[in-house]
GROMACS .gro file of C-alpha atoms in nm:
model
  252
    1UNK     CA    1  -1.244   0.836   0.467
    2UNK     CA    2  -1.405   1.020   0.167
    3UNK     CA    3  -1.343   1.095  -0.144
    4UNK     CA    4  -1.424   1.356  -0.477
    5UNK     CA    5  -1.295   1.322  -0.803
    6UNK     CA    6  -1.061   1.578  -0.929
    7UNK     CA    7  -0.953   1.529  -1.288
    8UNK     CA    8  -1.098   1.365  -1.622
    9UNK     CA    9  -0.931   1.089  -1.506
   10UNK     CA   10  -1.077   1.014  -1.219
   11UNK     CA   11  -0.806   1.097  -0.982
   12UNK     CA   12  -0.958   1.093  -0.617
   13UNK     CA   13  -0.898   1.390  -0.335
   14UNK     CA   14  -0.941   1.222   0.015
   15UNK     CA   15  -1.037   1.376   0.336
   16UNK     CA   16  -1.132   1.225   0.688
   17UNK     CA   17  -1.377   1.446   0.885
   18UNK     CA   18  -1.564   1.418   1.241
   19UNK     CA   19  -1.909   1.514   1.270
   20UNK     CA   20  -2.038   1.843   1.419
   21UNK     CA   21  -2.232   2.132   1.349
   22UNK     CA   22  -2.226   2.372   1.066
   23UNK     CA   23  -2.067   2.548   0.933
   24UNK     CA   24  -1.784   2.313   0.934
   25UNK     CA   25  -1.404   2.368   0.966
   26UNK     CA   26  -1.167   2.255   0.678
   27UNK     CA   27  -0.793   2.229   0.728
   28UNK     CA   28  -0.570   2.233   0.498
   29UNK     CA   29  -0.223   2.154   0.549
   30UNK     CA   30   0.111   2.296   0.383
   31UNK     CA   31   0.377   2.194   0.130
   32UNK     CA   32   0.470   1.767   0.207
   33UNK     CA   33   0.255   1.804   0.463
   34UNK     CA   34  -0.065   1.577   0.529
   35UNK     CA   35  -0.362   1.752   0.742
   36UNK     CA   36  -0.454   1.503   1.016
   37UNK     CA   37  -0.094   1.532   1.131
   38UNK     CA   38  -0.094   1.866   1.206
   39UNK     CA   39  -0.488   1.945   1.261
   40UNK     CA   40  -0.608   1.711   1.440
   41UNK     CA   41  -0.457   1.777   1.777
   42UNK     CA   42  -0.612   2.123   1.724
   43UNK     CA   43  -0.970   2.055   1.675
   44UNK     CA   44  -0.935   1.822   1.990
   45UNK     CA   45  -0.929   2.092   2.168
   46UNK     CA   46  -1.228   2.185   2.401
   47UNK     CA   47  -1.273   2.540   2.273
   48UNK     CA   48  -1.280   2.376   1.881
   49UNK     CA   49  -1.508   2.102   1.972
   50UNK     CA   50  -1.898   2.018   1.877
   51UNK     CA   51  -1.820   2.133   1.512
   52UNK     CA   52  -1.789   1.944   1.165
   53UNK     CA   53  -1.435   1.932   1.090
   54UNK     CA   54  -1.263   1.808   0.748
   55UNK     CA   55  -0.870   1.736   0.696
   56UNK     CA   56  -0.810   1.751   0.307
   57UNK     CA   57  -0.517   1.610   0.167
   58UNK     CA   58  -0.406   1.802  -0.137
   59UNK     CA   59  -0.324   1.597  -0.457
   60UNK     CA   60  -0.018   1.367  -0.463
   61UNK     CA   61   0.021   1.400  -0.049
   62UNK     CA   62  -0.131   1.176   0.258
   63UNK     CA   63  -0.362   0.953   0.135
   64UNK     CA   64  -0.536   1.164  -0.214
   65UNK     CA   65  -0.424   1.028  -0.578
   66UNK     CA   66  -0.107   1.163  -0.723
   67UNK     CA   67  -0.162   1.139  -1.111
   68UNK     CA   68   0.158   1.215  -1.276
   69UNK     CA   69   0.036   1.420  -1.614
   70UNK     CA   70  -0.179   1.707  -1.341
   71UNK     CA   71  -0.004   2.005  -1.268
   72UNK     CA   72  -0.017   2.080  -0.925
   73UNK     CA   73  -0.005   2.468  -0.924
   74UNK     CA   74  -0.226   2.628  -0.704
   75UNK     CA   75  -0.511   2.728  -0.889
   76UNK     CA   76  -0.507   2.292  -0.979
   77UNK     CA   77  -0.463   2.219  -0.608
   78UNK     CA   78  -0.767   2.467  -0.521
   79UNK     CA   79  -0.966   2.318  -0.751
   80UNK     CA   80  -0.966   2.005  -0.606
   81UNK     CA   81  -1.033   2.157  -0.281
   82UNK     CA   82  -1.358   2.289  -0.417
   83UNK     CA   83  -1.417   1.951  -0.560
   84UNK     CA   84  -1.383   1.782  -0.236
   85UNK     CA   85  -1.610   2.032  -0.067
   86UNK     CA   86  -1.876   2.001  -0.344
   87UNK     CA   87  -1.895   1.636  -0.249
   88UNK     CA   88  -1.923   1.690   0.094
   89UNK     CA   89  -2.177   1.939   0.023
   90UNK     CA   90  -2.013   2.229   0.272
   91UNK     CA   91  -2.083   2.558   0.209
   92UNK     CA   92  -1.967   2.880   0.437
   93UNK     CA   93  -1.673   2.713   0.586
   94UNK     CA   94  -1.427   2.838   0.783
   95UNK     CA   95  -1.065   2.724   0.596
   96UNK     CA   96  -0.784   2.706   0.794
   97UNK     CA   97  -0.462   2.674   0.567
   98UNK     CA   98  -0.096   2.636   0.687
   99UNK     CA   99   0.165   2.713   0.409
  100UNK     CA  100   0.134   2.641   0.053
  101UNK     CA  101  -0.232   2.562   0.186
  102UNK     CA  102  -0.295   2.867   0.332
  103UNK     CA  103  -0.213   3.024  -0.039
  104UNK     CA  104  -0.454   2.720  -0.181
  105UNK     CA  105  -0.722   2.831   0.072
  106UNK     CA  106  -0.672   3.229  -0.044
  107UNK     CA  107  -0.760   3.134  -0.394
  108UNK     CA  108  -1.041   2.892  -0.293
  109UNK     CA  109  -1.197   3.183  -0.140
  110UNK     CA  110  -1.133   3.427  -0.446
  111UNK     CA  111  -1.212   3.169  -0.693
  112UNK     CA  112  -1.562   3.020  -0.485
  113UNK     CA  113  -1.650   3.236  -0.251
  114UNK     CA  114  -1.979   3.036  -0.169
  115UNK     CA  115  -1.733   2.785   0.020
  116UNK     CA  116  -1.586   3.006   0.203
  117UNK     CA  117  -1.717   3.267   0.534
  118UNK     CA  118  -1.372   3.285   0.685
  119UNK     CA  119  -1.029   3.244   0.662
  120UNK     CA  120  -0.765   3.161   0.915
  121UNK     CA  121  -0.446   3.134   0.697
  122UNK     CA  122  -0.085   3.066   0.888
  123UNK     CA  123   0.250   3.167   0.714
  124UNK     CA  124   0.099   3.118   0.363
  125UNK     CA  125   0.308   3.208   0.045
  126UNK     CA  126   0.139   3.554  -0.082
  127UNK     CA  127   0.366   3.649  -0.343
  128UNK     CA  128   0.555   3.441  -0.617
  129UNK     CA  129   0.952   3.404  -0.574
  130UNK     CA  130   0.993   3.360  -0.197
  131UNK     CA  131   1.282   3.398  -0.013
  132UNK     CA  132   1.583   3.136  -0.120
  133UNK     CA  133   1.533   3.038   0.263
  134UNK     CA  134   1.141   2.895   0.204
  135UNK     CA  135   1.104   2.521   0.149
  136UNK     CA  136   0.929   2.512  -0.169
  137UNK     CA  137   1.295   2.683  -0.331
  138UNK     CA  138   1.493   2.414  -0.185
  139UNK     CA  139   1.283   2.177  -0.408
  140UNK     CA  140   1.187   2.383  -0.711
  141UNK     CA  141   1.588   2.502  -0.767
  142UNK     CA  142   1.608   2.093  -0.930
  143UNK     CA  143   1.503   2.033  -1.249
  144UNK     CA  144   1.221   1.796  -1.248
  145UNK     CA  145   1.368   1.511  -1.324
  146UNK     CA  146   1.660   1.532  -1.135
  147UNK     CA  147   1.465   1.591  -0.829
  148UNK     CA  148   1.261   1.259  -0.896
  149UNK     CA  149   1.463   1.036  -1.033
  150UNK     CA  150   1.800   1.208  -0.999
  151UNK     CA  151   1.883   1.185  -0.613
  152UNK     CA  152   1.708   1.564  -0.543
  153UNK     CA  153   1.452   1.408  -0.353
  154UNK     CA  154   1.661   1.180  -0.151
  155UNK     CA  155   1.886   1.522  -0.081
  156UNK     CA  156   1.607   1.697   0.002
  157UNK     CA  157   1.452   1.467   0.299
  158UNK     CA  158   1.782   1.455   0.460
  159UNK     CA  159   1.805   1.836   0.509
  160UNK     CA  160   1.443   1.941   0.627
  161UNK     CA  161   1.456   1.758   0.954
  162UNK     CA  162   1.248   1.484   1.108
  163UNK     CA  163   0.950   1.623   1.147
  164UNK     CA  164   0.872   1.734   0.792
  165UNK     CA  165   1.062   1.454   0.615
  166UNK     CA  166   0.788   1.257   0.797
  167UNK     CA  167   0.478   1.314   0.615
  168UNK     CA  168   0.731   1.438   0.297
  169UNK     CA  169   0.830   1.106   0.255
  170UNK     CA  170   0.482   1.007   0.181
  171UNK     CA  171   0.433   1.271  -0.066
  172UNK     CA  172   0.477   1.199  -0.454
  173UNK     CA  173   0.793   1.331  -0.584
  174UNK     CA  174   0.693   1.465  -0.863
  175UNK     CA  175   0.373   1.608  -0.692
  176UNK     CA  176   0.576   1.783  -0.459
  177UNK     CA  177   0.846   1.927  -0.694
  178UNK     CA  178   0.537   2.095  -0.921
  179UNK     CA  179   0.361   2.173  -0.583
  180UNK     CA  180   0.679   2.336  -0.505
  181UNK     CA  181   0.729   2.516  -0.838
  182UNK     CA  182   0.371   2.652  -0.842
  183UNK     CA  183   0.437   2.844  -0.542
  184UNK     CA  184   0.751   2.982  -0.672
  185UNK     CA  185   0.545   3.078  -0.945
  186UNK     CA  186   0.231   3.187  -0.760
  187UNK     CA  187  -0.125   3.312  -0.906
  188UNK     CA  188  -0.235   3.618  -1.129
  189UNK     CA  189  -0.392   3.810  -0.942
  190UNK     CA  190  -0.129   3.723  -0.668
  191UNK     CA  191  -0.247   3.582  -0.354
  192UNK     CA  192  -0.148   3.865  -0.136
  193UNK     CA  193  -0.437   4.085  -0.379
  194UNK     CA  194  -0.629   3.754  -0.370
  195UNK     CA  195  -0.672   3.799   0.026
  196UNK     CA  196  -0.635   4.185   0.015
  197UNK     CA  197  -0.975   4.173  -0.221
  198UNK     CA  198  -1.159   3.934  -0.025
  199UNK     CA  199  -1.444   4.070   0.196
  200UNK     CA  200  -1.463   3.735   0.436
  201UNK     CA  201  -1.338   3.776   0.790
  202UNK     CA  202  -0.976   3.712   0.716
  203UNK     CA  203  -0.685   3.635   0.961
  204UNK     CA  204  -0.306   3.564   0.909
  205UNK     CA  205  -0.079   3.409   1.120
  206UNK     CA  206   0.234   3.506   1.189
  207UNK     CA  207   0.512   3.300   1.396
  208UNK     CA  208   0.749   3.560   1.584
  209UNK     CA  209   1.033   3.336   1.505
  210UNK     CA  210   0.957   3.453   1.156
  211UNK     CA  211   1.076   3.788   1.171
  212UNK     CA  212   0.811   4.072   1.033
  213UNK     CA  213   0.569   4.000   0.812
  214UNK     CA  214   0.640   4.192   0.459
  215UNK     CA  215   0.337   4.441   0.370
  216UNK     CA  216   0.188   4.378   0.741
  217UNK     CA  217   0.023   4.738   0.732
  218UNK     CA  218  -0.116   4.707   0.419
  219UNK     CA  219  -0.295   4.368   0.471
  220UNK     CA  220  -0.451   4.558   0.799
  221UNK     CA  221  -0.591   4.823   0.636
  222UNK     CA  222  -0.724   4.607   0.355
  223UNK     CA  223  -0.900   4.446   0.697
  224UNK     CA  224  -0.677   4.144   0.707
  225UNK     CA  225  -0.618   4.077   1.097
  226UNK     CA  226  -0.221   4.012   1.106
  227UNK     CA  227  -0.190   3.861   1.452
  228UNK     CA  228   0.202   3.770   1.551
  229UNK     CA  229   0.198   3.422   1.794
  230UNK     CA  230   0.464   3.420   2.056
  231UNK     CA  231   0.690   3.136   2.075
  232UNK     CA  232   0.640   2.999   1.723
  233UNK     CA  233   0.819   2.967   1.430
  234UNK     CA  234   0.675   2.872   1.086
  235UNK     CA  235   0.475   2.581   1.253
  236UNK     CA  236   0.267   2.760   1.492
  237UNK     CA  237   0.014   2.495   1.534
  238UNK     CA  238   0.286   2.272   1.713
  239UNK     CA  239   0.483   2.563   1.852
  240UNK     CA  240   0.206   2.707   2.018
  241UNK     CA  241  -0.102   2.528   2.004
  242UNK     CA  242  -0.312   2.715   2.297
  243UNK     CA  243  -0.251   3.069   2.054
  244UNK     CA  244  -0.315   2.863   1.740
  245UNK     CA  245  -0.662   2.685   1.866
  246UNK     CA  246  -0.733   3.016   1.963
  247UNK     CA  247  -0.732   3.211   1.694
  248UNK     CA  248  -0.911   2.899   1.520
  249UNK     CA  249  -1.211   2.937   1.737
  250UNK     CA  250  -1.202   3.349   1.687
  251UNK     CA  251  -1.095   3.373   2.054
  252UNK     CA  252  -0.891   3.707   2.065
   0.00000   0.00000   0.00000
C-alpha cells in the first residue's frame, strides 16, 4: 500500500499497485465504490498484463482518509488523484474511470494533462443534474445530516443491492453524501466539454442495458470513441469483462 497527502491536514489518499512497465494504468473506481474490487480482475487478464497498474481509492472510500471538514466535489476528489500520482511519480498514464471516477478522471486530464495520454472512461457522469434514476440522486435528495446521522444512510444500503452496498458500507457517510452532491452539481466547464476539449485518445463506455447515450454524435465528432458493450449494464467491467479488458488494452 501507498500513500500521498491530500489536504493541509495531512489527510492520506491510498493506492495498491503491481509492478510493470510504463506508462502505467490507473483505475479509478465509481461512487461507494473501492478500485481493487472492481479492477483487479481486469488487469489479471493476459491481454492487460506486464504493465504498472495503480487502484486509487478516492477520499473517504476503501482504505484513503475521510476527513470530515474536505469537500469532496470533483475538482477536490481529482486533486487528490493528481496528488497520489505525483507521489508515485507517473506521468502519461492511461486512466481508466468507472462512474463518478470516470468524471474525476475527465477533469484530471483537463486540469493536468501531463498525467494523462489516454482515457478509457465507463458510464461517467458528464453533465450536472442526472437522471432521478442515477445513484448519486438517491443519496444527494437527503439533507446532509439526515443522511448521516438521520437513518438516510441506513435507507440507502438497503435499496442498492448487495453488490454495491458491499464496498458502500465501507465508505464514509458523509464522504459519500458530498461525493454524491458534487456530481449532482458537476464542474464549470462541465465534464462532457471537459472530455469534448481534450486532445488525448479518449474512449467512453457505454453498457447497452443503458439505453443510448445522450449527445453520442457529438462526443464522436469531437473524436471521443463512444463504443456500446453488449450484455452490460452500468457495471460493464463485471457484466462483460472480455469487452471491458478489451477496450482497456485498445483492442478494437
Amino acid at each position: 500500500m501507498r500513500e500521498a497527502r491530500f489536504d493541509a491536514r495531512g489527510s492520506r489518499v491510498r493506492w495498491t499497485e503491481t509492478g510493470g512497465d510504463e506508462p502505467a494504468r490507473v483505475y479509478v473506481h465509481g461512487l461507494g465504490a473501492a478500485s481493487t474490487v472492481y479492477h483487479a480482475h481486469i488487469v489479471a487478464t493476459p491481454e492487460l498484463a506486464g504493465r504498472r497498474s495503480l487502484f486509487v481509492d478516492l477520499p473517504g472510500h476503501g482504505i484513503s482518509d475521510r476527513p470530515a471538514d474536505f469537500g469532496y466535489a470533483l475538482e477536490d476528489h481529482a486533486r487528490a488523484l493528481a496528488a497520489a500520482l505525483d507521489e508515485a511519480q507517473v506521468a502519461d498514464a492511461e486512466i481508466i474511470g468507472h462512474s463518478m471516477g470516470g468524471s474525476v478522471a475527465i477533469v484530471l486530464a483537463y486540469r493536468r494533462p501531463d498525467l494523462v495520454s489516454r482515457l478509457v472512461v465507463t458510464e461517467a457522469n458528464l453533465d450536472p443534474n442526472p437522471p432521478l434514476t442515477a445513484g448519486s440522486s438517491g443519496i444527494a435528495g437527503y439533507e446532509e445530516e439526515d443522511f448521516v446521522k438521520g437513518g438516510g444512510h441506513a435507507r440507502v444500503l438497503e435499496k442498492v443491492g448487495p453488490t454495491w452496498a458491499a464496498t458502500m458500507r465501507l465508505t464514509d457517510p458523509r464522504a459519500l453524501h458530498r461525493s454524491a452532491a458534487g456530481l449532482m452539481a458537476g464542474t464549470r466547464p462541465t465534464m462532457r466539454h471537459m472530455l469534448m476539449e481534450l486532445s488525448v485518445d479518449r474512449v467512453y463506455l457505454q453498457g447497452a442495458s443503458s439505453g443510448e447515450l445522450l449527445g453520442r454524435d457529438a462526443l464522436n465528432a469531437s473524436g471521443v470513441r463512444v463504443v456500446t458493450v453488449p450484455e452490460a449494464g452500468h457495471n460493464v467491467m463485471f457484466d462483460n469483462a472480455d469487452a471491458f479488458a478489451a477496450e482497456v488494452a485498445g483492442r478494437h
